[in-house]
């Protein structure tokens, strides 16, 4: 079983995760290990412990990191241009209008994703809470599971890709609460 390298190591001989090879480089659609040593979490050289550089900021090398692995530092100012009260036309974000659920649905699948919220009144009064407390009624889900949305998505995606046909079975890797 692979182990996670310590911070004292400057490079790793191969990926820690068996799927990391796919993130490093692709050749003909198959994952392939990059030649030579790999940077540790995107850092080419880690300062030795006990040195003055070890207490400073480490510059992460993003040249060899896949686009989805480039992280945005949380201490930097936001680049978002949205502001409260601005027009929807100037907003950089997608704004989907809220749908009103009809009382008569074509089938049970249209109930998925519409789990009702209810206001809890007695607990805030009893404990003097100064906030609105809501409960989500997961037992109202179409399949009786907290994972109805992902179940529907797995089936729709597999059908769209031609991987799932009537009578086929999907085996999902959860703790068993996706439904029966």
Tab-separated table of C-alpha atoms in Angstrom:
chain	number	residue	atom	x	y	z
A	1	UNK	CA	0.000	0.000	0.000
A	2	UNK	CA	1.491	3.380	-0.952
A	3	UNK	CA	2.240	5.838	1.785
A	4	UNK	CA	2.062	9.601	1.781
A	5	UNK	CA	5.540	11.163	1.553
A	6	UNK	CA	6.811	13.160	4.501
A	7	UNK	CA	7.421	16.888	4.182
A	8	UNK	CA	11.174	16.250	4.364
A	9	UNK	CA	11.152	14.471	1.010
A	10	UNK	CA	11.743	16.757	-1.943
A	11	UNK	CA	10.423	14.477	-4.648
A	12	UNK	CA	8.377	11.349	-5.009
A	13	UNK	CA	9.392	8.452	-7.261
A	14	UNK	CA	5.817	7.828	-8.443
A	15	UNK	CA	2.289	8.950	-7.701
A	16	UNK	CA	0.951	8.290	-4.202
A	17	UNK	CA	-2.520	7.574	-5.579
A	18	UNK	CA	-2.965	4.981	-8.329
A	19	UNK	CA	-5.138	7.457	-10.231
A	20	UNK	CA	-2.531	10.240	-10.092
A	21	UNK	CA	-0.887	8.963	-13.264
A	22	UNK	CA	-3.951	10.032	-15.223
A	23	UNK	CA	-3.648	13.556	-13.856
A	24	UNK	CA	0.020	13.880	-14.777
A	25	UNK	CA	-0.066	13.219	-18.495
A	26	UNK	CA	-2.116	11.454	-21.107
A	27	UNK	CA	-0.979	9.448	-24.109
A	28	UNK	CA	-3.540	8.010	-26.546
A	29	UNK	CA	-6.267	8.319	-23.899
A	30	UNK	CA	-4.401	6.150	-21.372
A	31	UNK	CA	-2.740	7.402	-18.191
A	32	UNK	CA	1.050	7.259	-18.265
A	33	UNK	CA	3.632	8.034	-15.608
A	34	UNK	CA	5.840	11.032	-16.252
A	35	UNK	CA	9.522	10.205	-16.469
A	36	UNK	CA	11.747	11.251	-13.550
A	37	UNK	CA	10.725	12.343	-10.079
A	38	UNK	CA	7.453	14.082	-9.383
A	39	UNK	CA	6.992	17.341	-7.484
A	40	UNK	CA	5.525	16.986	-3.998
A	41	UNK	CA	2.062	18.617	-4.112
A	42	UNK	CA	3.212	20.865	-6.953
A	43	UNK	CA	6.316	22.057	-5.064
A	44	UNK	CA	9.560	21.277	-6.901
A	45	UNK	CA	11.903	21.901	-3.971
A	46	UNK	CA	10.887	21.797	-0.330
A	47	UNK	CA	13.227	23.732	2.013
A	48	UNK	CA	15.086	21.603	4.543
A	49	UNK	CA	13.656	21.574	8.067
A	50	UNK	CA	15.387	23.949	10.459
A	51	UNK	CA	16.444	26.426	7.768
A	52	UNK	CA	15.198	29.980	7.521
A	53	UNK	CA	13.454	29.183	4.217
A	54	UNK	CA	11.423	26.412	5.868
A	55	UNK	CA	9.431	29.006	7.839
A	56	UNK	CA	8.698	31.162	4.788
A	57	UNK	CA	6.164	30.912	1.998
A	58	UNK	CA	6.566	28.080	-0.480
A	59	UNK	CA	5.960	29.005	-4.119
A	60	UNK	CA	3.924	26.322	-5.835
A	61	UNK	CA	4.942	25.421	-9.369
A	62	UNK	CA	1.719	25.347	-11.409
A	63	UNK	CA	3.353	24.772	-14.803
A	64	UNK	CA	3.242	20.981	-14.464
A	65	UNK	CA	-0.103	20.774	-12.647
A	66	UNK	CA	-3.386	19.959	-14.405
A	67	UNK	CA	-5.786	22.904	-14.747
A	68	UNK	CA	-8.330	21.444	-12.317
A	69	UNK	CA	-5.609	21.107	-9.651
A	70	UNK	CA	-4.661	24.821	-9.615
A	71	UNK	CA	-5.970	26.156	-6.347
A	72	UNK	CA	-6.939	29.737	-5.586
A	73	UNK	CA	-5.352	31.036	-2.406
A	74	UNK	CA	-8.094	31.949	0.095
A	75	UNK	CA	-6.244	35.035	1.357
A	76	UNK	CA	-6.260	36.777	-2.050
A	77	UNK	CA	-8.974	39.304	-2.880
A	78	UNK	CA	-11.878	37.908	-4.883
A	79	UNK	CA	-11.878	38.403	-8.645
A	80	UNK	CA	-15.671	38.172	-8.705
A	81	UNK	CA	-17.307	41.302	-10.130
A	82	UNK	CA	-20.798	40.629	-8.732
A	83	UNK	CA	-22.284	43.129	-6.307
A	84	UNK	CA	-25.600	43.322	-4.494
A	85	UNK	CA	-28.163	45.340	-6.419
A	86	UNK	CA	-26.327	45.098	-9.762
A	87	UNK	CA	-28.339	44.182	-12.837
A	88	UNK	CA	-28.540	40.535	-13.887
A	89	UNK	CA	-27.083	41.468	-17.289
A	90	UNK	CA	-23.809	42.592	-15.658
A	91	UNK	CA	-23.545	39.523	-13.419
A	92	UNK	CA	-20.826	36.969	-14.276
A	93	UNK	CA	-22.945	34.218	-12.697
A	94	UNK	CA	-25.723	32.137	-14.178
A	95	UNK	CA	-29.060	32.933	-12.609
A	96	UNK	CA	-31.696	30.277	-13.097
A	97	UNK	CA	-35.237	31.367	-12.298
A	98	UNK	CA	-36.930	29.358	-9.565
A	99	UNK	CA	-39.527	26.925	-10.872
A	100	UNK	CA	-42.929	26.575	-9.258
A	101	UNK	CA	-43.671	22.884	-8.687
A	102	UNK	CA	-47.020	21.888	-10.166
A	103	UNK	CA	-49.414	19.928	-7.969
A	104	UNK	CA	-49.734	17.165	-10.584
A	105	UNK	CA	-46.431	15.721	-11.816
A	106	UNK	CA	-45.935	13.526	-14.917
A	107	UNK	CA	-44.051	10.871	-12.896
A	108	UNK	CA	-42.186	10.318	-9.614
A	109	UNK	CA	-38.845	11.417	-11.109
A	110	UNK	CA	-40.103	15.014	-11.227
A	111	UNK	CA	-40.335	14.965	-7.415
A	112	UNK	CA	-36.560	14.421	-7.062
A	113	UNK	CA	-34.687	17.556	-6.012
A	114	UNK	CA	-37.713	19.179	-4.439
A	115	UNK	CA	-37.264	18.096	-0.820
A	116	UNK	CA	-39.417	20.352	1.372
A	117	UNK	CA	-38.032	22.539	4.152
A	118	UNK	CA	-40.134	23.208	7.237
A	119	UNK	CA	-39.722	25.867	9.882
A	120	UNK	CA	-38.925	24.511	13.366
A	121	UNK	CA	-40.623	26.810	15.874
A	122	UNK	CA	-40.470	25.278	19.361
A	123	UNK	CA	-36.713	24.637	19.620
A	124	UNK	CA	-35.647	28.255	18.913
A	125	UNK	CA	-38.237	29.546	21.400
A	126	UNK	CA	-37.244	27.016	24.069
A	127	UNK	CA	-33.517	27.776	23.824
A	128	UNK	CA	-33.762	31.478	22.975
A	129	UNK	CA	-32.174	31.127	19.536
A	130	UNK	CA	-32.123	34.310	17.489
A	131	UNK	CA	-32.119	32.533	14.135
A	132	UNK	CA	-34.540	30.805	11.843
A	133	UNK	CA	-34.236	27.024	12.217
A	134	UNK	CA	-35.306	24.851	9.298
A	135	UNK	CA	-35.544	21.099	8.876
A	136	UNK	CA	-35.212	19.281	5.558
A	137	UNK	CA	-37.754	16.466	5.172
A	138	UNK	CA	-35.590	13.861	3.447
A	139	UNK	CA	-38.267	11.218	4.071
A	140	UNK	CA	-40.387	12.995	1.415
A	141	UNK	CA	-37.826	12.176	-1.298
A	142	UNK	CA	-39.232	10.159	-4.188
A	143	UNK	CA	-37.098	7.109	-3.437
A	144	UNK	CA	-37.032	7.624	0.310
A	145	UNK	CA	-33.289	8.275	0.216
A	146	UNK	CA	-31.031	11.266	0.812
A	147	UNK	CA	-29.257	10.337	-2.434
A	148	UNK	CA	-32.174	10.554	-4.895
A	149	UNK	CA	-30.505	13.277	-6.964
A	150	UNK	CA	-27.281	11.345	-7.498
A	151	UNK	CA	-29.247	8.166	-8.260
A	152	UNK	CA	-31.204	9.932	-10.987
A	153	UNK	CA	-28.030	11.552	-12.332
A	154	UNK	CA	-26.153	8.208	-12.500
A	155	UNK	CA	-29.005	6.570	-14.417
A	156	UNK	CA	-29.538	9.508	-16.804
A	157	UNK	CA	-25.796	9.865	-17.539
A	158	UNK	CA	-25.374	6.122	-18.121
A	159	UNK	CA	-28.414	6.013	-20.426
A	160	UNK	CA	-27.217	9.076	-22.346
A	161	UNK	CA	-23.773	7.483	-22.824
A	162	UNK	CA	-25.368	4.219	-23.973
A	163	UNK	CA	-23.911	2.304	-21.021
A	164	UNK	CA	-27.241	1.447	-19.399
A	165	UNK	CA	-30.132	-0.268	-21.096
A	166	UNK	CA	-33.500	-1.518	-19.730
A	167	UNK	CA	-32.925	-4.373	-17.293
A	168	UNK	CA	-29.292	-3.428	-16.514
A	169	UNK	CA	-28.117	-2.860	-12.932
A	170	UNK	CA	-26.005	-0.033	-11.512
A	171	UNK	CA	-23.849	-0.811	-8.498
A	172	UNK	CA	-23.103	2.365	-6.571
A	173	UNK	CA	-20.304	2.684	-3.981
A	174	UNK	CA	-22.042	4.394	-1.053
A	175	UNK	CA	-22.837	3.350	2.475
A	176	UNK	CA	-26.117	1.852	1.313
A	177	UNK	CA	-28.395	4.872	1.626
A	178	UNK	CA	-28.865	5.517	-2.104
A	179	UNK	CA	-32.003	3.399	-2.162
A	180	UNK	CA	-33.036	-0.110	-3.042
